[in-house]
mmCIF file of C-alpha atoms in Angstrom:
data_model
loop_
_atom_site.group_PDB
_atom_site.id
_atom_site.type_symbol
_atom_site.label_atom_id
_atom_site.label_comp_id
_atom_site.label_asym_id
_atom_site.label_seq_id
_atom_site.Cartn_x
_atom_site.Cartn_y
_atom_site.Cartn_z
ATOM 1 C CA UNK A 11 0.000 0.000 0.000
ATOM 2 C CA UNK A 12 2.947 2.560 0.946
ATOM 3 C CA UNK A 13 5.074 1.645 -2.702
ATOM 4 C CA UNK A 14 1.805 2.876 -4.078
ATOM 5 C CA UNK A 15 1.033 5.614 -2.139
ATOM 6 C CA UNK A 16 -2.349 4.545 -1.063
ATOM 7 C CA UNK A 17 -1.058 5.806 2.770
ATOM 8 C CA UNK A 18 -4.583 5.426 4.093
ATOM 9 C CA UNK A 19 -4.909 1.901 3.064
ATOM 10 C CA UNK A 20 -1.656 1.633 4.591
ATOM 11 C CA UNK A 21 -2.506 3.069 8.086
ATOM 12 C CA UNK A 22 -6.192 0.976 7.646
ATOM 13 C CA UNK A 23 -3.405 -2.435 7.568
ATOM 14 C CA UNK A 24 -1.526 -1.262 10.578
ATOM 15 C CA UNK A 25 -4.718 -0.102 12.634
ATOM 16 C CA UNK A 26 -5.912 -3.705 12.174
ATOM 17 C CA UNK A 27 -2.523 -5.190 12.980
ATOM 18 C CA UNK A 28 -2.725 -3.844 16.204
ATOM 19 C CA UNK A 29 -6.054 -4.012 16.974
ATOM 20 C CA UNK A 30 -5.529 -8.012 16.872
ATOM 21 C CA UNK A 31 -2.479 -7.845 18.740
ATOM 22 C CA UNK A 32 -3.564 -5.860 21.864
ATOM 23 C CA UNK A 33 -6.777 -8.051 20.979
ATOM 24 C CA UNK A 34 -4.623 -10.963 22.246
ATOM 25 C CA UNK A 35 -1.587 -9.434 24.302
ATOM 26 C CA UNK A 36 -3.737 -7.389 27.058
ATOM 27 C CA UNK A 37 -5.942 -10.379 28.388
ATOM 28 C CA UNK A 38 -2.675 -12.503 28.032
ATOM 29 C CA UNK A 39 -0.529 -9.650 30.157
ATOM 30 C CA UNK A 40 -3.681 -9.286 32.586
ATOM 31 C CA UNK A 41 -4.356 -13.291 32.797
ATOM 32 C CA UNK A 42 -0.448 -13.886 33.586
ATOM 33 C CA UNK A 43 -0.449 -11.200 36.314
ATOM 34 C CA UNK A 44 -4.009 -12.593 37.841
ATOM 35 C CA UNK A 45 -2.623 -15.971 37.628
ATOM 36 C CA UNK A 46 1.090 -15.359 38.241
ATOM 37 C CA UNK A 47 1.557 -17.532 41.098
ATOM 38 C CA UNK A 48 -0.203 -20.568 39.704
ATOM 39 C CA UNK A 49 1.466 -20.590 36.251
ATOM 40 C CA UNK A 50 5.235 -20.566 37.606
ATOM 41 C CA UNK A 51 4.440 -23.417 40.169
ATOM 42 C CA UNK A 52 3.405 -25.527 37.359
ATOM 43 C CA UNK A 53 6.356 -24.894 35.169
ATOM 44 C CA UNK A 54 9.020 -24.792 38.122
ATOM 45 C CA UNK A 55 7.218 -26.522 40.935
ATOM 46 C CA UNK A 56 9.939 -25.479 43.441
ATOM 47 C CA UNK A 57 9.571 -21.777 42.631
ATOM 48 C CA UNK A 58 9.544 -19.862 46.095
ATOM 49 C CA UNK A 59 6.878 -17.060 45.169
ATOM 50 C CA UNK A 60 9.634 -14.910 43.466
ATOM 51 C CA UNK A 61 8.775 -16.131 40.166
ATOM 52 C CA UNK A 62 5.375 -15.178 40.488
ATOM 53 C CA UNK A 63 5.857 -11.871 41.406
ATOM 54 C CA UNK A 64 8.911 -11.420 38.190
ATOM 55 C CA UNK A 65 5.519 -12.410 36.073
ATOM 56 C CA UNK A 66 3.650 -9.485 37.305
ATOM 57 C CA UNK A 67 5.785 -7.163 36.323
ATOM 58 C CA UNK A 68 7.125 -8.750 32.819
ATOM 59 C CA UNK A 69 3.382 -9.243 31.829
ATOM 60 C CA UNK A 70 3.417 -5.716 30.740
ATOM 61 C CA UNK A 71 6.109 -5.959 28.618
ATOM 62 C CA UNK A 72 3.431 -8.411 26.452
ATOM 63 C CA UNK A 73 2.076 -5.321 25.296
ATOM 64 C CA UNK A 74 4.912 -3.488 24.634
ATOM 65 C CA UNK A 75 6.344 -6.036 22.619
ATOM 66 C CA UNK A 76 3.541 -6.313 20.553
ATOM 67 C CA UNK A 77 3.243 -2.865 19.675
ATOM 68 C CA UNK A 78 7.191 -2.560 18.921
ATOM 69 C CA UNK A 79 6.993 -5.535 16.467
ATOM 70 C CA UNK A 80 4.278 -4.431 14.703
ATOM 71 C CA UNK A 81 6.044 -1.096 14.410
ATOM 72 C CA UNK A 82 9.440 -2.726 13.785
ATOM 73 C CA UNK A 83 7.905 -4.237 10.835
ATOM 74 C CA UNK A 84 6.357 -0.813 9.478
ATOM 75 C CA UNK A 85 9.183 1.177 9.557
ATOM 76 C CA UNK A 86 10.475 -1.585 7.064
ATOM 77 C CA UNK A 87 7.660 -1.823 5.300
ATOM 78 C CA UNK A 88 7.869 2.134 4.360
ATOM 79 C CA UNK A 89 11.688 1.484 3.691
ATOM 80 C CA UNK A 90 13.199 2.883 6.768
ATOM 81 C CA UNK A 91 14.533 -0.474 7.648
ATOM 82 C CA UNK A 92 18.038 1.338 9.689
ATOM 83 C CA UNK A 93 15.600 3.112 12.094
ATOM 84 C CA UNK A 94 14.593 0.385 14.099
ATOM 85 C CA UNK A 95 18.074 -0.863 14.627
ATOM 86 C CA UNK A 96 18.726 2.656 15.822
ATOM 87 C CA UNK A 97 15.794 2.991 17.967
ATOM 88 C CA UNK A 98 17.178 -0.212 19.982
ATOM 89 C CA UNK A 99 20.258 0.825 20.733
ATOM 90 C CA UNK A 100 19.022 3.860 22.108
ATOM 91 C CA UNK A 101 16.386 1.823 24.176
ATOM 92 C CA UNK A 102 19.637 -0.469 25.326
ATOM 93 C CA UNK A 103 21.454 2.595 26.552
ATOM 94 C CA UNK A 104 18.063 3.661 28.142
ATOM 95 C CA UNK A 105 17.771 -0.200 29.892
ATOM 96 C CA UNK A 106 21.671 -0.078 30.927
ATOM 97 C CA UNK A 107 21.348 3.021 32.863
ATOM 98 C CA UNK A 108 18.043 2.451 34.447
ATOM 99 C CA UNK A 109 19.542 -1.275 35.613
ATOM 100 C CA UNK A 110 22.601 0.707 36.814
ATOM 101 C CA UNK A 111 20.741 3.234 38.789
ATOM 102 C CA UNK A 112 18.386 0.919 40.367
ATOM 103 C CA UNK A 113 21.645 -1.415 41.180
ATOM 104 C CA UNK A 114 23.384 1.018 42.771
ATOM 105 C CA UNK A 115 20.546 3.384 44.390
ATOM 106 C CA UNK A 116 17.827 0.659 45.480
ATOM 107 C CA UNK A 117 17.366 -2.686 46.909
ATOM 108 C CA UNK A 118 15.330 -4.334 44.312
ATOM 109 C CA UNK A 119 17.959 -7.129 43.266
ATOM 110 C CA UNK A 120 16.510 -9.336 40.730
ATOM 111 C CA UNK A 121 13.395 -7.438 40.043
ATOM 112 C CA UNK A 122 16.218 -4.802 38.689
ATOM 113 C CA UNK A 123 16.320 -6.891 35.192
ATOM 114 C CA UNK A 124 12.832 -6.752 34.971
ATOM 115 C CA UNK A 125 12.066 -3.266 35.648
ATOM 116 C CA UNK A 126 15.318 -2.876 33.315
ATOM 117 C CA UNK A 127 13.103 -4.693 30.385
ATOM 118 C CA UNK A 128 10.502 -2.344 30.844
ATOM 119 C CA UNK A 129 12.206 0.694 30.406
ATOM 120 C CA UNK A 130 13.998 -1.104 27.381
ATOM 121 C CA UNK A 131 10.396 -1.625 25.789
ATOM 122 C CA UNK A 132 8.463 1.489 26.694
ATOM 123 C CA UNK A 133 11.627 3.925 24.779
ATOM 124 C CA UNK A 134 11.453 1.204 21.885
ATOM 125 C CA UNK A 135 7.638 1.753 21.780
ATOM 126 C CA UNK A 136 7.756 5.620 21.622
ATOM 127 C CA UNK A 137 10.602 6.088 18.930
ATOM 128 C CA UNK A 138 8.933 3.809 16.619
ATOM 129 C CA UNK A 139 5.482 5.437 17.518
ATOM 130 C CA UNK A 140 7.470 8.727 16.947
ATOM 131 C CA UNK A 141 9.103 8.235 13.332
ATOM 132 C CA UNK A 142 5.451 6.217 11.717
ATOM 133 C CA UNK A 143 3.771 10.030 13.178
ATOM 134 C CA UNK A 144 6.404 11.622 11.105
ATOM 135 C CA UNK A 145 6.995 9.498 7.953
ATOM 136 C CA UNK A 146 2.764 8.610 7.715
ATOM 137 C CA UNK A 147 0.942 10.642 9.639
ATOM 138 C CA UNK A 148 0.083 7.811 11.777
ATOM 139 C CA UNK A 149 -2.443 7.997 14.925
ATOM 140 C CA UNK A 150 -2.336 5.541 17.278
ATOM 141 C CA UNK A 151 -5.520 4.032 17.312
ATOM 142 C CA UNK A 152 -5.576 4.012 21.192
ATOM 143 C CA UNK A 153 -9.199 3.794 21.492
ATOM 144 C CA UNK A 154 -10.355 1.134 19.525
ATOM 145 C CA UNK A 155 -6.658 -0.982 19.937
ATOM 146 C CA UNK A 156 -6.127 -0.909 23.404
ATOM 147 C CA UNK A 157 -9.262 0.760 25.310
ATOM 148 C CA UNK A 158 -11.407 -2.056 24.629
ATOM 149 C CA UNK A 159 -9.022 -5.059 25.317
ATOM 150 C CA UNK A 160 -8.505 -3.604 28.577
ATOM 151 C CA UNK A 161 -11.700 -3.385 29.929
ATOM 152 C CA UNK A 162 -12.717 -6.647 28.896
ATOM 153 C CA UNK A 163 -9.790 -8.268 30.419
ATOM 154 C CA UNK A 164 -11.005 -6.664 34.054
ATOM 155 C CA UNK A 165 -13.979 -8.980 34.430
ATOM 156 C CA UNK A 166 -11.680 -11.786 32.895
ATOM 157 C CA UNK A 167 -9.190 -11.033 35.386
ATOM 158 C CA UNK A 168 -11.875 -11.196 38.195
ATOM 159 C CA UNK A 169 -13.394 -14.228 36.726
ATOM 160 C CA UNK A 170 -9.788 -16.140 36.380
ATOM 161 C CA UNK A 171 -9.015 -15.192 40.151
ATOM 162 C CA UNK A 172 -12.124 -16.090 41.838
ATOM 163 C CA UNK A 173 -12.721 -19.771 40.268
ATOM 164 C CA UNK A 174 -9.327 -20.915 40.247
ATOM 165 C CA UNK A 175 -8.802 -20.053 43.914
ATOM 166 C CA UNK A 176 -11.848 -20.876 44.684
ATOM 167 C CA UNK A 177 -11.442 -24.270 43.237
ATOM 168 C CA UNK A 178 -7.992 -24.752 44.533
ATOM 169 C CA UNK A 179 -9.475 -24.001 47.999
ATOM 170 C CA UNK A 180 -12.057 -27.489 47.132
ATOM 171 C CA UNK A 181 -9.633 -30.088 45.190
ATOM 172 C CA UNK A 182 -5.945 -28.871 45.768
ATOM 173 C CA UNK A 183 -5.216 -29.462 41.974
ATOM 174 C CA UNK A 184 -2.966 -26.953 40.702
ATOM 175 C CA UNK A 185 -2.859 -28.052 36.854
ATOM 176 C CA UNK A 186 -7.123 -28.836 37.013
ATOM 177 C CA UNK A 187 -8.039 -25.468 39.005
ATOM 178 C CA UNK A 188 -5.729 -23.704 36.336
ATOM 179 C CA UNK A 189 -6.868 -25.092 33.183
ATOM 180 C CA UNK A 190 -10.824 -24.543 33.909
ATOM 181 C CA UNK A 191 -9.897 -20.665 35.333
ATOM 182 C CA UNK A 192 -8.128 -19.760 32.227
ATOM 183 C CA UNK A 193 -10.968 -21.380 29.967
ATOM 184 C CA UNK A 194 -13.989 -19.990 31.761
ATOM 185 C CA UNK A 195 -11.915 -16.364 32.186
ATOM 186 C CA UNK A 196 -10.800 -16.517 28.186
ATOM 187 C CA UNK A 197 -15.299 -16.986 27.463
ATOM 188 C CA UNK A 198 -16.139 -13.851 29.542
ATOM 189 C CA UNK A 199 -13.264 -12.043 28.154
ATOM 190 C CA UNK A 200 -14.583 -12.449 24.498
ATOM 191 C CA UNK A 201 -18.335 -12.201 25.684
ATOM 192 C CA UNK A 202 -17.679 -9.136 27.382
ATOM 193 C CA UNK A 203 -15.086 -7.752 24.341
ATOM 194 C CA UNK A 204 -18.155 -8.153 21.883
ATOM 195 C CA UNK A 205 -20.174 -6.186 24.610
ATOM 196 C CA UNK A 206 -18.175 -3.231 24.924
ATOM 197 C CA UNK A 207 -16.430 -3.068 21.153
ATOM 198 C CA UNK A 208 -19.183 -3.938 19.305
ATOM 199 C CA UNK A 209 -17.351 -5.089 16.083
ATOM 200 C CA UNK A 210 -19.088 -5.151 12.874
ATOM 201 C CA UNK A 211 -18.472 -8.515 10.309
ATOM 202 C CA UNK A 212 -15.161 -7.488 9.174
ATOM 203 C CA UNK A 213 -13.882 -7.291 12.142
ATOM 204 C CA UNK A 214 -15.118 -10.078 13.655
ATOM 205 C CA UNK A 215 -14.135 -11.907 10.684
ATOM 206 C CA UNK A 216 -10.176 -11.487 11.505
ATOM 207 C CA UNK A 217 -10.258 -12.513 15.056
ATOM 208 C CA UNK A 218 -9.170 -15.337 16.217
ATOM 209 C CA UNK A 219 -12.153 -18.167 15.910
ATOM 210 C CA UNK A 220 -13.858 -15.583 13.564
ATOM 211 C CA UNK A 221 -16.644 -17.252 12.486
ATOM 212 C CA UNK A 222 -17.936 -18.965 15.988
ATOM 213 C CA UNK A 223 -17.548 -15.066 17.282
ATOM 214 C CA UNK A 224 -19.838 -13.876 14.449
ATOM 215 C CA UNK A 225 -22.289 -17.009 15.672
ATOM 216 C CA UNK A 226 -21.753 -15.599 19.685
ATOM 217 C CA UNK A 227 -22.202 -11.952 18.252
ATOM 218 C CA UNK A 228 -25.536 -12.970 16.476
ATOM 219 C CA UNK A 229 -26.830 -14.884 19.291
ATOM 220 C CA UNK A 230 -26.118 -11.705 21.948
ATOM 221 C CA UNK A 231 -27.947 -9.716 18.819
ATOM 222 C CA UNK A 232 -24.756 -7.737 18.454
ATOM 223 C CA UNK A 233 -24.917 -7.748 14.438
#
């Protein structure tokens, strides 16, 4: 679309881009940081809580990440391949001397690398942001993209919480409690997405399980 200078068309691609990413990343971020302590006992069953509490704070990176791959791969697209290279050095200088400073001024020890990480992502995010404004015009669609992800993924949250500790407090089963919390919480998340988006066909069309969410949206007398 940007070789032949249809730029709206262009900007229509990358709206949609990451309206499926933060479609997927947000209740993923929010789910991990619900369900933190759960999720590192079953991969490293001798984990002593820190784990769970590392998972907090790198579930926001999630988000970040998604947004600076999907800008990564526009600045290429437009043919300003150097800039993202550039833009992540800066955002390693950026992640160096925020791990420094919290090394040497605080007492956060590992949580340092993490914090570190975040810092690295959040520059990344807003230099790419910053050139696709420049070069295209571009808007981040912060509404639509993120807005709507995120208050979905509040009742999911809730709903992920509440059964699987609930059920852990009846049977004790760590893998069984988690498996039914994350695919009860991952229903109301969608149910409650179609509520407060209200997508029309097309866009229900591109998510994931498209057609069963036109079905869902037809059946709540959405469309």
């Amino acid at each position: 679309h940007y070789a032949t200078g249809d730029v709206k068309g262009a900007i229509e691609k990358i709206n949609n881009a990451t309206w499926i990413s933060m479609l997927i990343s947000i209740p993923a971020a929010v789910g991990l940081a619900v369900l933190s302590g759960p999720i590192t006992r079953l991969i490293f069953p001798g984990t002593n809580g820190v784990g769970g509490q590392l998972l907090i704070l790198g579930g926001i990176t999630i988000i970040l990440n998604g947004n600076s791959n999907i800008t990564n791969g526009v600045l290429q697209g437009i043919g300003k391949p150097k800039l993202p290279m550039i833009h992540a050095a800066i955002a390693l200088v950026a992640d160096v001397i925020a791990m420094a400073l919290l090394l040497v001024f605080t007492n956060l020890g590992v949580y340092t690398i993490v914090i570190a990480q975040i810092v690295y992502a959040v520059v990344m995010c807003l230099l790419n942001d910053r050139s696709i404004k420049k070069y295209m015009g571009y808007k981040n669609p912060w509404r639509s993209a993120y807005l709507s992800p995120f208050l979905a993924s509040i009742p999911m949250g809730v709903v992920a919480g509440v059964v699987y500790y609930g059920l852990y407090a009846l049977i004790h089963s760590n893998v069984i409690c988690l498996g039914i919390s994350v695919m009860l919480a991952a229903g109301v998340y969608f149910i409650v997405y179609l509520f407060v988006s209200k997508p029309g066909e097309d866009e229900l069309g591109m998510m994931p399980g498209g057609r069963y969410m036109k079905k869902l949206a037809r059946m709540m007398k959405i469309i």
